[in-house]
Short mmCIF file of C-alpha atoms and ligand atoms in Angstrom, two decimals:
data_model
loop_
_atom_site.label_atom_id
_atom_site.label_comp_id
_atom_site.label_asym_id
_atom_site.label_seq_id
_atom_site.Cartn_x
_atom_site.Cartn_y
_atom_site.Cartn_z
CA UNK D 1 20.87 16.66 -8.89
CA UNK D 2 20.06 14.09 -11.41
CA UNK D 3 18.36 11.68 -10.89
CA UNK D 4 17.12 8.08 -12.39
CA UNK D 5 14.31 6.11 -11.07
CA UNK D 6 13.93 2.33 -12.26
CA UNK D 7 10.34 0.79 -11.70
CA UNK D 8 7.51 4.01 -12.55
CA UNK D 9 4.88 1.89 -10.45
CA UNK D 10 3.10 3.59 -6.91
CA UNK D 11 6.61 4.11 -5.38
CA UNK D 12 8.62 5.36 -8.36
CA UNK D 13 6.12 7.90 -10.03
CA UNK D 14 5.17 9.47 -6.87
CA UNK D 15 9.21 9.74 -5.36
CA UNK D 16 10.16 11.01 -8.74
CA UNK D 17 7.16 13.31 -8.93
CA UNK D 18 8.24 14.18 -5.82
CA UNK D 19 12.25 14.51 -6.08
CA UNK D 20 11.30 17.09 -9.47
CA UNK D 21 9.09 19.12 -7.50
CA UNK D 22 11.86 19.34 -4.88
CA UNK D 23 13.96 20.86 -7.97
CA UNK D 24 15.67 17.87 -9.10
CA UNK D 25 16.13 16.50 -12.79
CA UNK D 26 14.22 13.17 -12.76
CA UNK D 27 13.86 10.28 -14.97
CA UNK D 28 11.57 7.88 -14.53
CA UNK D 29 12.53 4.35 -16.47
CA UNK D 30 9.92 1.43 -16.54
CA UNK D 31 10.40 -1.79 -18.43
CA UNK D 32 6.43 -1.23 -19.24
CA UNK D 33 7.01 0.50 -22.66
CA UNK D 34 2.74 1.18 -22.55
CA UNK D 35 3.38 2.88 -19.03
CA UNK D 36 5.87 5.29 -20.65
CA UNK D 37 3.99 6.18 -23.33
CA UNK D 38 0.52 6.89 -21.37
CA UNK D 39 2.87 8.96 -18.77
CA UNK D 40 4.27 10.62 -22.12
CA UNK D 41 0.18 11.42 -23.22
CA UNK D 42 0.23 12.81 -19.57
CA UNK D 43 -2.00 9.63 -18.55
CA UNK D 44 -1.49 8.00 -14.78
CA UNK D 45 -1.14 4.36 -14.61
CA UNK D 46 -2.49 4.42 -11.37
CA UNK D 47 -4.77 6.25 -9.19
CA UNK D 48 -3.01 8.52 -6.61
CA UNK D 49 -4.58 11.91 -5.37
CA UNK D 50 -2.70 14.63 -6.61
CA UNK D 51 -0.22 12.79 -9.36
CA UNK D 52 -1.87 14.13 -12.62
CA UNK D 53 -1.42 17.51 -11.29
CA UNK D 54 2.10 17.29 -9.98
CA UNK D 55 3.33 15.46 -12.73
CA UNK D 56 2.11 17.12 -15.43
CA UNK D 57 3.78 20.18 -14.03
CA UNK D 58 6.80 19.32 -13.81
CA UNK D 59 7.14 17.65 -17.06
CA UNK D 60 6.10 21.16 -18.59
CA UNK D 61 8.88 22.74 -15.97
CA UNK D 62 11.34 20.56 -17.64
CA UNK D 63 12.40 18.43 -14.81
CA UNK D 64 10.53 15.08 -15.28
CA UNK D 65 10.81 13.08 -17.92
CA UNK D 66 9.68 9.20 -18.38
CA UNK D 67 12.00 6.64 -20.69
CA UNK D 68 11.91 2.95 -21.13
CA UNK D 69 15.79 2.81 -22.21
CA UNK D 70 17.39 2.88 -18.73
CA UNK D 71 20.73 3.86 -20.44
CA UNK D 72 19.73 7.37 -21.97
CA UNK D 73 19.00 8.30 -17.70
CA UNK D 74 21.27 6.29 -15.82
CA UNK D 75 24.78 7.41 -17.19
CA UNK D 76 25.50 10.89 -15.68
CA UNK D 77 23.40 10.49 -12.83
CA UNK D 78 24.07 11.27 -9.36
CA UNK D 79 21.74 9.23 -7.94
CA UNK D 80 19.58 5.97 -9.26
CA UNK D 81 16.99 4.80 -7.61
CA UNK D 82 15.47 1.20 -7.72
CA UNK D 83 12.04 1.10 -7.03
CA UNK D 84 10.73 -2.11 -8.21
CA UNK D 85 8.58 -4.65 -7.18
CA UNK D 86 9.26 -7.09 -4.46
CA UNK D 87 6.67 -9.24 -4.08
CA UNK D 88 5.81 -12.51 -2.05
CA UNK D 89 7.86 -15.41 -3.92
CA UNK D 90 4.91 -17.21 -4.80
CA UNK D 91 4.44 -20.19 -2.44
CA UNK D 92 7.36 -19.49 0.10
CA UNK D 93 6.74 -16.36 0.86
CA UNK D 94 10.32 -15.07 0.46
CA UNK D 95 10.59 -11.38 -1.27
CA UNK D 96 11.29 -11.95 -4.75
CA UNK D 97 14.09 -10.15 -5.54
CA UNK D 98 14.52 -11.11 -9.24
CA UNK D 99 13.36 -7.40 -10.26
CA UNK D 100 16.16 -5.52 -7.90
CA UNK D 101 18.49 -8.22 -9.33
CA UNK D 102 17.88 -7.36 -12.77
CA UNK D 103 17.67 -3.18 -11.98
CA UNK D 104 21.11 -3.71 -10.42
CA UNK D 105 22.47 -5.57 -13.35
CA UNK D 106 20.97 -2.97 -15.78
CA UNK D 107 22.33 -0.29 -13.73
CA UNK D 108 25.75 -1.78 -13.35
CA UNK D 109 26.44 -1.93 -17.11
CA UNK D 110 25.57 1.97 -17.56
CA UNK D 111 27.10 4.26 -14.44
CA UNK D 112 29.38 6.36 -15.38
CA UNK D 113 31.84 7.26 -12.67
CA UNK D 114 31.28 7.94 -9.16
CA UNK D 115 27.08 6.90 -8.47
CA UNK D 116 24.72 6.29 -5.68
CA UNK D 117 22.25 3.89 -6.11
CA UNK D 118 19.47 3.77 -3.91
CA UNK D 119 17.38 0.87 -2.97
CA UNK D 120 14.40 2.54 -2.51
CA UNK D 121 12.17 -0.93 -3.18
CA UNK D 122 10.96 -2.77 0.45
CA UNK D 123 14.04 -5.64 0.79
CA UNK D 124 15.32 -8.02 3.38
CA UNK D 125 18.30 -7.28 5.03
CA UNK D 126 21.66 -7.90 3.54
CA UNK D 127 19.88 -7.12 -0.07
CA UNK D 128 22.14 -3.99 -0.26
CA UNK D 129 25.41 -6.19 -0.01
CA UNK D 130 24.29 -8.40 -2.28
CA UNK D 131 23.22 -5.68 -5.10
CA UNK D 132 27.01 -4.19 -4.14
CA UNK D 133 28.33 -8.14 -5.46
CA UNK D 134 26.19 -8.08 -8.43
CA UNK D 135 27.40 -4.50 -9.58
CA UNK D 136 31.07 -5.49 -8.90
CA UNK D 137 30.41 -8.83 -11.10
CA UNK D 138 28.94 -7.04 -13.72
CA UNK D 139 31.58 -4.79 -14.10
CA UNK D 140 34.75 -4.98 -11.27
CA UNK D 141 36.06 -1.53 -11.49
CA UNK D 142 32.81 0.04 -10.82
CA UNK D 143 32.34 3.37 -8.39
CA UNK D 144 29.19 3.40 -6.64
CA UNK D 145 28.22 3.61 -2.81
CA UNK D 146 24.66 1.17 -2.39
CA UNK D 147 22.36 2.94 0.07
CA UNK D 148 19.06 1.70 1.51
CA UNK D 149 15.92 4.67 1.66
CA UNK D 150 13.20 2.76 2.26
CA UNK D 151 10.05 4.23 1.57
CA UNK D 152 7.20 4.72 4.31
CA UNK D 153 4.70 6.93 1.79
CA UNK D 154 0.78 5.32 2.09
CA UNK D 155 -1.31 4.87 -1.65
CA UNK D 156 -3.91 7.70 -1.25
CA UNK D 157 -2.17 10.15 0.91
CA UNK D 158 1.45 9.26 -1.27
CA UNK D 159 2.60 12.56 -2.33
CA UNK D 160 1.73 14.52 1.02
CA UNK D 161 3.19 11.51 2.98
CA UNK D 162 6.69 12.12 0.68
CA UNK D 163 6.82 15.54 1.18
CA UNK D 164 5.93 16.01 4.88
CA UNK D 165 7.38 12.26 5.98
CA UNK D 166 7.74 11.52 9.70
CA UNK D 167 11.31 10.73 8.57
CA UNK D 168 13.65 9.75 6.16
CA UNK D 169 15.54 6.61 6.82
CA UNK D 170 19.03 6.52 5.03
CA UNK D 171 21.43 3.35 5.18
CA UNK D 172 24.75 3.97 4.44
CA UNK D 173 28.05 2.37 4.44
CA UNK D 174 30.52 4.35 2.13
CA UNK D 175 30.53 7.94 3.98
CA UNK D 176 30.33 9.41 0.22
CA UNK D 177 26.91 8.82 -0.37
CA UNK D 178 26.02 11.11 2.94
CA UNK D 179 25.65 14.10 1.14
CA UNK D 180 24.36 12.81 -1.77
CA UNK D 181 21.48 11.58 0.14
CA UNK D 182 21.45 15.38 2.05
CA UNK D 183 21.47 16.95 -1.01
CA UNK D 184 18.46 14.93 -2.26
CA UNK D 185 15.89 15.62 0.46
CA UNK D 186 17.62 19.10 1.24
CA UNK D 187 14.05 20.73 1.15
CA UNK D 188 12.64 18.52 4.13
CA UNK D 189 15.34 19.55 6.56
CA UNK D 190 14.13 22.94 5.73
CA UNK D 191 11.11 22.03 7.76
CA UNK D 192 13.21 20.03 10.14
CA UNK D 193 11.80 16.65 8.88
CA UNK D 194 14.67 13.70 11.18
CA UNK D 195 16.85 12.18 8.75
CA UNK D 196 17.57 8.95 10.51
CA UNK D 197 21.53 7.58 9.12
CA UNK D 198 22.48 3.94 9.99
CA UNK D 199 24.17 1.06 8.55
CA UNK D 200 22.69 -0.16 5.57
CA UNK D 201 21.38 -3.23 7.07
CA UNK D 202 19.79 -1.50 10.07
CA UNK D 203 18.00 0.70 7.30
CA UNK D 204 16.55 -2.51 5.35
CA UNK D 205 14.97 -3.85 9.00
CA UNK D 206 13.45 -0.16 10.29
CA UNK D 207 11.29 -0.83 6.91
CA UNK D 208 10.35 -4.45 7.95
CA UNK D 209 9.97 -3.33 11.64
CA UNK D 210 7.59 -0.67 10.89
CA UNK D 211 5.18 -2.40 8.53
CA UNK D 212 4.73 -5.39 11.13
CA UNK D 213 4.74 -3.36 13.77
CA UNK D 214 1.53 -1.37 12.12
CA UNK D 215 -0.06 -5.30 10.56
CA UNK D 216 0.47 -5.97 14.73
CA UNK D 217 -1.39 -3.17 15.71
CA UNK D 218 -4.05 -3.73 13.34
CA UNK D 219 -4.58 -7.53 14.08
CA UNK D 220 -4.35 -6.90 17.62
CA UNK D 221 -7.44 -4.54 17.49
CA UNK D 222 -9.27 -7.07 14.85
CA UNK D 223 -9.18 -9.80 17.81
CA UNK D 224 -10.32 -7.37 20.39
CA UNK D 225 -13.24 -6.63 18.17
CA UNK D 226 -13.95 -10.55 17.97
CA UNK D 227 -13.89 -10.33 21.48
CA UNK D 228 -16.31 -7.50 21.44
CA UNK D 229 -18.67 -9.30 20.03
CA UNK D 230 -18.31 -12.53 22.18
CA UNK D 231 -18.38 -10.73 25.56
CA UNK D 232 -20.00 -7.38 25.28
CA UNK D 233 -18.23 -4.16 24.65
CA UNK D 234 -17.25 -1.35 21.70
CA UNK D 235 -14.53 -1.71 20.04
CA UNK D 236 -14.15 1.90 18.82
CA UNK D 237 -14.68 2.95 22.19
CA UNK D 238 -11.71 0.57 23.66
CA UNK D 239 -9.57 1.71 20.74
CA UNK D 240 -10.25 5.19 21.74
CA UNK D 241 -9.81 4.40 25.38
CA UNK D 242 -6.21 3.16 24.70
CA UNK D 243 -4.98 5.32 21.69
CA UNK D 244 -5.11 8.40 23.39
CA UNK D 245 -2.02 6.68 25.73
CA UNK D 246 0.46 8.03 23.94
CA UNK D 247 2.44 5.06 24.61
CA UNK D 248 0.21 3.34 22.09
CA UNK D 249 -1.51 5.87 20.07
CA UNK D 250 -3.96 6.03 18.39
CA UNK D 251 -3.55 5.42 14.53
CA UNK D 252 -4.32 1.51 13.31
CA UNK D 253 -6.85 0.77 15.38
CA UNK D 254 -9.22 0.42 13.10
CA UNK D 255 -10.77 -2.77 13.46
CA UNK D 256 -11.81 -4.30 10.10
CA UNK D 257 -12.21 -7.43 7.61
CA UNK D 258 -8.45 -7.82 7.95
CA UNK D 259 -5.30 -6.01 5.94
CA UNK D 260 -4.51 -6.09 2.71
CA UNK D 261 -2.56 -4.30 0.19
CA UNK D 262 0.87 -4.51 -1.74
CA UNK D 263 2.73 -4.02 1.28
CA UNK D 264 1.67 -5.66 4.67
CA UNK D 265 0.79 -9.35 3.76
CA UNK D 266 4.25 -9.15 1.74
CA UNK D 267 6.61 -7.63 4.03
CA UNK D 268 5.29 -9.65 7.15
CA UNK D 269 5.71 -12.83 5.32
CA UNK D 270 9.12 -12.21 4.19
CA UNK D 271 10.15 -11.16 7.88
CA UNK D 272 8.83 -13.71 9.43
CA UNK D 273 10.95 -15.71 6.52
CA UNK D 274 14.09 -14.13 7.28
CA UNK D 275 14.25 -14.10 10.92
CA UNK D 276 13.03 -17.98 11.08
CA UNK D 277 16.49 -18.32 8.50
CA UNK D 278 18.36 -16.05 11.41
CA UNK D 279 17.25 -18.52 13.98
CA UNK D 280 15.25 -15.42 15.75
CA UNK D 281 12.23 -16.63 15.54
CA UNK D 282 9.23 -13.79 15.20
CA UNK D 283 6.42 -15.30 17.13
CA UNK D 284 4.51 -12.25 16.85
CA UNK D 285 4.90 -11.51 13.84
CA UNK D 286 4.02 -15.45 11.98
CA UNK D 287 0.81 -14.99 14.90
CA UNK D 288 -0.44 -11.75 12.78
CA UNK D 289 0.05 -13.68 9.49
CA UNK D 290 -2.03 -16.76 10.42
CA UNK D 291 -4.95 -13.84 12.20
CA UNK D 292 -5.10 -11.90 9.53
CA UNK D 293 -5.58 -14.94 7.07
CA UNK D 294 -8.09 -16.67 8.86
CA UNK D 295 -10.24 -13.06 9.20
CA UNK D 296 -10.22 -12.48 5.41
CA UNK D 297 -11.81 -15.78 5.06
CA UNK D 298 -13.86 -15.72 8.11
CA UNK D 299 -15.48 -12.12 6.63
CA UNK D 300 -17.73 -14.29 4.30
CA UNK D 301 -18.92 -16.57 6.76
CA UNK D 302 -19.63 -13.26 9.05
CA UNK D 303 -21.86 -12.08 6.09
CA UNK D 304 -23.43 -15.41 5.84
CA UNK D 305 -24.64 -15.47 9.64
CA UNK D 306 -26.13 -12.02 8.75
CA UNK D 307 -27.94 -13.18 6.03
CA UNK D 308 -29.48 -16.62 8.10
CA UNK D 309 -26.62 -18.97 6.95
CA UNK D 310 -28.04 -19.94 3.26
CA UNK D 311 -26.98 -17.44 0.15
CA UNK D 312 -28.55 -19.67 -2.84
CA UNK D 313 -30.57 -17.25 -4.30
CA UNK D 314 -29.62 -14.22 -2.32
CA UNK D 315 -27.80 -10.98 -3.95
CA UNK D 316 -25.80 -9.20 -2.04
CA UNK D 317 -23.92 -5.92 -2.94
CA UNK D 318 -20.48 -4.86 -2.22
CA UNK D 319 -19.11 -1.46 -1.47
CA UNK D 320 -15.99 -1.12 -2.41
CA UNK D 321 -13.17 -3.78 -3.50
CA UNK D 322 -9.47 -1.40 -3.42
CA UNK D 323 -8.07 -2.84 0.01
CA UNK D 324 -8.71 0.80 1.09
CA UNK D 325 -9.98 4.36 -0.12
CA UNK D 326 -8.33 6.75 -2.25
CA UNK D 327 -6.48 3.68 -4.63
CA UNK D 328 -6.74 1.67 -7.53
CA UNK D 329 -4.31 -1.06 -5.85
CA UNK D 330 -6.35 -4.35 -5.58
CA UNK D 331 -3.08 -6.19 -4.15
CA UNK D 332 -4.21 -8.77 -1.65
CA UNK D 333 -7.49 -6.73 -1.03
CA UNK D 334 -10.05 -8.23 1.27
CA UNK D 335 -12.68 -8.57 -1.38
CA UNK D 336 -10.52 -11.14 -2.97
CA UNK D 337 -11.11 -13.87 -0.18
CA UNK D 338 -14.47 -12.14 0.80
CA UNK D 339 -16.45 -11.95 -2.80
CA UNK D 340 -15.14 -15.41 -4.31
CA UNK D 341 -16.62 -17.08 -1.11
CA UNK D 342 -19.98 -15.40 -1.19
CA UNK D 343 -20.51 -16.66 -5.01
CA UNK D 344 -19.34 -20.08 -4.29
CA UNK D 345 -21.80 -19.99 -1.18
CA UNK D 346 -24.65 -19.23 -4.05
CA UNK D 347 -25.24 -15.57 -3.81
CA UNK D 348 -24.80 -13.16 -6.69
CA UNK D 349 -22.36 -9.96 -6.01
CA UNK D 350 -22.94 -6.88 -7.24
CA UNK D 351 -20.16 -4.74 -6.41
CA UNK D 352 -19.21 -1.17 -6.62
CA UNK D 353 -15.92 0.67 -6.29
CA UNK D 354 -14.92 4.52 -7.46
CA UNK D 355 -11.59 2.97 -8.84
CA UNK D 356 -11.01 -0.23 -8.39
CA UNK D 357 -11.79 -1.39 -11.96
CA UNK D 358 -9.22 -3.98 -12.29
CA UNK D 359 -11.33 -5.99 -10.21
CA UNK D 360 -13.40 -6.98 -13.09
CA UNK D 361 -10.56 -8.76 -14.47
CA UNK D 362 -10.30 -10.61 -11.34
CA UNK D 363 -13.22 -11.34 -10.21
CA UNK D 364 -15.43 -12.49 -13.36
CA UNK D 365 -18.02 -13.99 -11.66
CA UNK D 366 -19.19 -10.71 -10.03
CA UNK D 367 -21.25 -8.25 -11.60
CA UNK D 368 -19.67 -4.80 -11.53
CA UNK D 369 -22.41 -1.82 -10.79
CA UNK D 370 -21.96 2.09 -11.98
CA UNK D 371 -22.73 3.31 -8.52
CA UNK D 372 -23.47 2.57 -4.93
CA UNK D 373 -27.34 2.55 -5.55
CA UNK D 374 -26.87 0.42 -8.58
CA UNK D 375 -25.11 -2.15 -6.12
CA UNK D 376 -27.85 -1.36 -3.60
CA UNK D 377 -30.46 -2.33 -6.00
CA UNK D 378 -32.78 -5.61 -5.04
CA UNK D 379 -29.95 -6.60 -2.98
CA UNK D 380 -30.52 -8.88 0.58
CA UNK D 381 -27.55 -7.38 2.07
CA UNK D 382 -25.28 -4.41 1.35
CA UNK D 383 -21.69 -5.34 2.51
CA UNK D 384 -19.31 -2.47 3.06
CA UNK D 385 -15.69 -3.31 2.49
CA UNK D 386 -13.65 -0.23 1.79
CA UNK D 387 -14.29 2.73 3.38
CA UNK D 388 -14.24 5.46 0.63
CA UNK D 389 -15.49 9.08 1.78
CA UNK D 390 -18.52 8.96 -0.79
CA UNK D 391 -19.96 5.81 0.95
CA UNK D 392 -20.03 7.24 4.36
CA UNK D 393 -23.19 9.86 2.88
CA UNK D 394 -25.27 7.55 1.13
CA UNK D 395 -28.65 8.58 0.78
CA UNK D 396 -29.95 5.85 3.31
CA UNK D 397 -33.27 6.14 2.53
CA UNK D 398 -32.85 5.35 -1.36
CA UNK D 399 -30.67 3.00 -0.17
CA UNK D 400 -33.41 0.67 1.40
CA UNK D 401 -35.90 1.68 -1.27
CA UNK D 402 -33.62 0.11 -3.04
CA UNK D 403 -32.85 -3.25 -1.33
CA UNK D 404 -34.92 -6.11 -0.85
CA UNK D 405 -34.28 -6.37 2.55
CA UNK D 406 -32.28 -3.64 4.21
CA UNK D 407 -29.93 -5.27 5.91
CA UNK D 408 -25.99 -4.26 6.17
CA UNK D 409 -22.78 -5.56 6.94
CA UNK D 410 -20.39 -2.65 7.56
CA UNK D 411 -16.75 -4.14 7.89
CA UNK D 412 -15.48 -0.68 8.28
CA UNK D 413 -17.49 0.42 10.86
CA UNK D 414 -18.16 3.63 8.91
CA UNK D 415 -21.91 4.25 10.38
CA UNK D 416 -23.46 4.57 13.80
CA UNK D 417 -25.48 1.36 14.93
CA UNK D 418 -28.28 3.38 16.17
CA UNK D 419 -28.92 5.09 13.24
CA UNK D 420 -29.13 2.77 10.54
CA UNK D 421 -31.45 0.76 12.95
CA UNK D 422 -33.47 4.23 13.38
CA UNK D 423 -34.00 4.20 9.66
CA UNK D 424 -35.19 0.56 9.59
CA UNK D 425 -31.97 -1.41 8.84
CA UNK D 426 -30.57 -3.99 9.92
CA UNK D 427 -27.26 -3.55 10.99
CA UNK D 428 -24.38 -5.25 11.33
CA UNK D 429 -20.82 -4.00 12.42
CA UNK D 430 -17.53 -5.16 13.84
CA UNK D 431 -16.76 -5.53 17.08
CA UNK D 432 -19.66 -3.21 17.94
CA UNK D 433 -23.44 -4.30 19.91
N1 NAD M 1 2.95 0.67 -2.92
C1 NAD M 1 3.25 1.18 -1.75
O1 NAD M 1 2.41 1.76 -1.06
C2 NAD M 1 4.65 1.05 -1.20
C3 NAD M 1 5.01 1.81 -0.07
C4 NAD M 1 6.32 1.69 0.41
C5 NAD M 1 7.21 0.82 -0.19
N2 NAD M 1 6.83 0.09 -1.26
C6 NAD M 1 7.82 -0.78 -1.90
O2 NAD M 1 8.27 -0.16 -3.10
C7 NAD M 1 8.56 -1.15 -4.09
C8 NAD M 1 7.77 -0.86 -5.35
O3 NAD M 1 6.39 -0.99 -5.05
P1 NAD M 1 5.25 -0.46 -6.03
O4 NAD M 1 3.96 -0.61 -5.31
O5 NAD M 1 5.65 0.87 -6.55
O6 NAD M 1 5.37 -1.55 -7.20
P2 NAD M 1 4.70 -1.50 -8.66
O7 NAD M 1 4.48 -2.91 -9.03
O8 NAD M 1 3.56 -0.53 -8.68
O9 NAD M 1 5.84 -0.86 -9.59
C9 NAD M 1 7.02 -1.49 -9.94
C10 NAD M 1 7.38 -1.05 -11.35
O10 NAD M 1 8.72 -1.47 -11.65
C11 NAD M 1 8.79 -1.83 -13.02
N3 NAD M 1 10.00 -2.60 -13.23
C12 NAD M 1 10.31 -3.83 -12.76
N4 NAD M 1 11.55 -4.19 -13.14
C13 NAD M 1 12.05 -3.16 -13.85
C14 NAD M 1 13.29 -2.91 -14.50
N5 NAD M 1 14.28 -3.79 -14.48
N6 NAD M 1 13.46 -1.73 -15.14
C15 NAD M 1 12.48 -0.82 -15.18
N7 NAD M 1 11.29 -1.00 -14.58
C16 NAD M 1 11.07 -2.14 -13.91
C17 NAD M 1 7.47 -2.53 -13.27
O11 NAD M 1 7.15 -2.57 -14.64
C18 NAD M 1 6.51 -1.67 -12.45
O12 NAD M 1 5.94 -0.65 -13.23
C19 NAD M 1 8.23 -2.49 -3.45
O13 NAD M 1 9.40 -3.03 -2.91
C20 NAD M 1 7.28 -2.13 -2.34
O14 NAD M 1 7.33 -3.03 -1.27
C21 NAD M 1 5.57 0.19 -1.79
#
């Protein structure tokens, strides 16, 4: 098939990637003429295990190419994905949907004959009717069937989580676009992977459903850890004593400084939007908003306590900024509330992160270290706020050579109370005696 994907960001590099590798003939379009011509140079614009590799091969296969001039892909394709950005409409919280607006104008001026066109982009329900009304504005006599795919791949584990998905939603309401859709992700039902077909509209809520279900899950276990630490108890150890129910399970139960990231702040905001506008109120949902908030800005004040309640003067290093391992993506990370607060407080940050580089450009007023050590160095506290692999083997003992006083703050919970206080830390955890 052939295939054009608008918006070459997380989601539309890795599902194009990913649709070439399956065999396909991909284009990738951004608007981001730079991003074109690094991916043309064979440079990622992001950081994604696995995507130099699998791009770079099919490029020299001859089945992915990257454009910025939509119209060279999009007439003569079978299929054309959108796979912008929606984010949070600054100050309302709504989805912006000005990017899918303009994709589906763009799009609707160059099909040519009968076309799918996939929303593949996170969007609130009754988006696919209304990208059907913008097509048939732009241009009245057009043929194309609009089909919600929403996309369920994780940053750090994307191309795996494509290619070996739990399932592949599919909304449909013109029965023509069924076999388009089969025909696409005809390798995964080789390995039996469900492919879940509903209305369109049911499709654009399983998306919404399953990102606040998982914030829910991960709020819920952030409170029992506050509790935790009021009462007495693990938190690690309840999480483990529930998640093997299998009614409950045990994945997101991590407890933490809160979640981040491009999708969950964003998508629970905009449901809890839409189904206040439905007059279905989701209690549950606007509950895990407000949490998870208040914890990202309670983190500091955590760290604070730790450190006697006064930072003038004090440094304290950071490991780790990405809202989690294995990404660039600095989108609503934790260390955005967490860092800002600790230098207004009067401490000096020194932070550290194996990718995360664009947080120099956000946060200026920190100082940005080479290596965990270097963050380490003459530091009061060591804060740990992503859990990458290569801070879970630190050389503890250079690590408090290091420090001026060896005390951490491990937000991830990533080492064992009893042995950093073997080795003469001071350690403090979440949720955890
Ligand atoms: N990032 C994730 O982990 C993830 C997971 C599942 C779903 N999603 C959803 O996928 C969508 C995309 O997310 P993302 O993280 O890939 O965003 P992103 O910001 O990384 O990428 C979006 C890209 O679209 C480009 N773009 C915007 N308008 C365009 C246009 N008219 N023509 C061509 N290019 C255009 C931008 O330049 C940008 O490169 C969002 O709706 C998001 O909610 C994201």
């Amino acid at each position: 098939m052939r295939v054009a994907m608008i918006g070459t960001g997380y989601v539309g590099l890795v599902s194009g990637a990913c649709f070439a590798d399956f065999g396909h003939v991909v284009t990738c379009i951004d608007k981001d003429s730079g991003k074109i011509e690094r991916l043309m140079r064979g440079v990622m614009p992001i950081y994604e295990p696995g995507l130099d590799e699998l791009v770079e091969r099919n490029v020299r296969e001859g089945r992915l190419s990257f454009t910025a001039d939509a119209s060279q892909a999009v007439t003569g394709a079978d299929a054309v994905f959108i796979a912008v950005g929606t984010p949070s409409r600054r100050g309302d919280g709504y989805a912006d949907l000005s990017f899918v607006h303009a994709a589906a104008r763009e799009v609707a001026a160059l099909v040519d004959g009968f076309t799918v066109v996939v929303t593949k982009s996170t969007v609130p329900v009754g988006t696919g009717d209304e990208i059907e009304a913008l097509m048939r504005e732009v241009d009245p006599s057009i043929d194309v069937a609009v089909v919600s795919n929403p996309e369920f791949l994780r940053e750090g584990s994307a191309i795996e989580d494509f290619k070996r998905p739990d399932r592949v939603v599919v909304g449909l309401d013109d029965e023509r676009a069924r076999a388009v859709m089969h025909e696409l992700y005809r390798p995964l039902s080789l390995n039996e992977t469900p492919m879940i077909v509903t209305d369109r509209r049911t499709s654009e809520l399983i998306k919404y459903a399953a990102n606040a279900y998982l914030a829910m899950k991960v709020t819920f276990i952030n409170e029992v850890a506050d509790l935790c630490e009021k009462v007495g108890g693990d938190v690690q150890q309840v999480a483990r004593g529930i998640g093997l129910d299998k009614r409950i399970g045990a994945k997101f139960l991590h407890a933490g400084p809160g979640f981040g990231g491009s999708c969950f702040p964003k998508d629970t905001r905009a449901l809890a939007r839409t189904a206040a506008d439905a007059q279905a109120p989701m209690k549950l949902v606007e509950a895990t908003i407000e949490v998870n908030d208040r914890r990202k800005q309670a983190m500091a004040g955590k760290i604070m306590a730790a450190l006697g309640g006064d930072l003038t003067g004090k440094v304290i290093g950071v490991l780790g900024l990405t809202f989690k391992p294995n990404t660039d993506d600095m989108r609503e990370a934790p260390s955005l509330d967490v860092v800002p607060a600790l230098i207004a407080a009067g401490a000096t940050v020194q932070a550290f992160d194996p990718e995360g580089r664009e947080a120099q450009q956000l946060l200026p007023d920190m100082q940005f270290k080479s290596g965990p050590y270097q963050a380490a160095q003459g530091a009061d506290a060591l804060v740990i706020l992503t859990e990458w692999d290569q801070f879970r083997a630190l050389d503890l003992d250079r690590v408090k050579g290091a420090m001026r006083t060896p005390l951490v703050v491990d937000l991830r919970n990533i080492y064992l109370p009893q042995e950093l206080r073997a080795r003469g830390f001071t350690y403090v955890s979440v949720g955890r005696p």
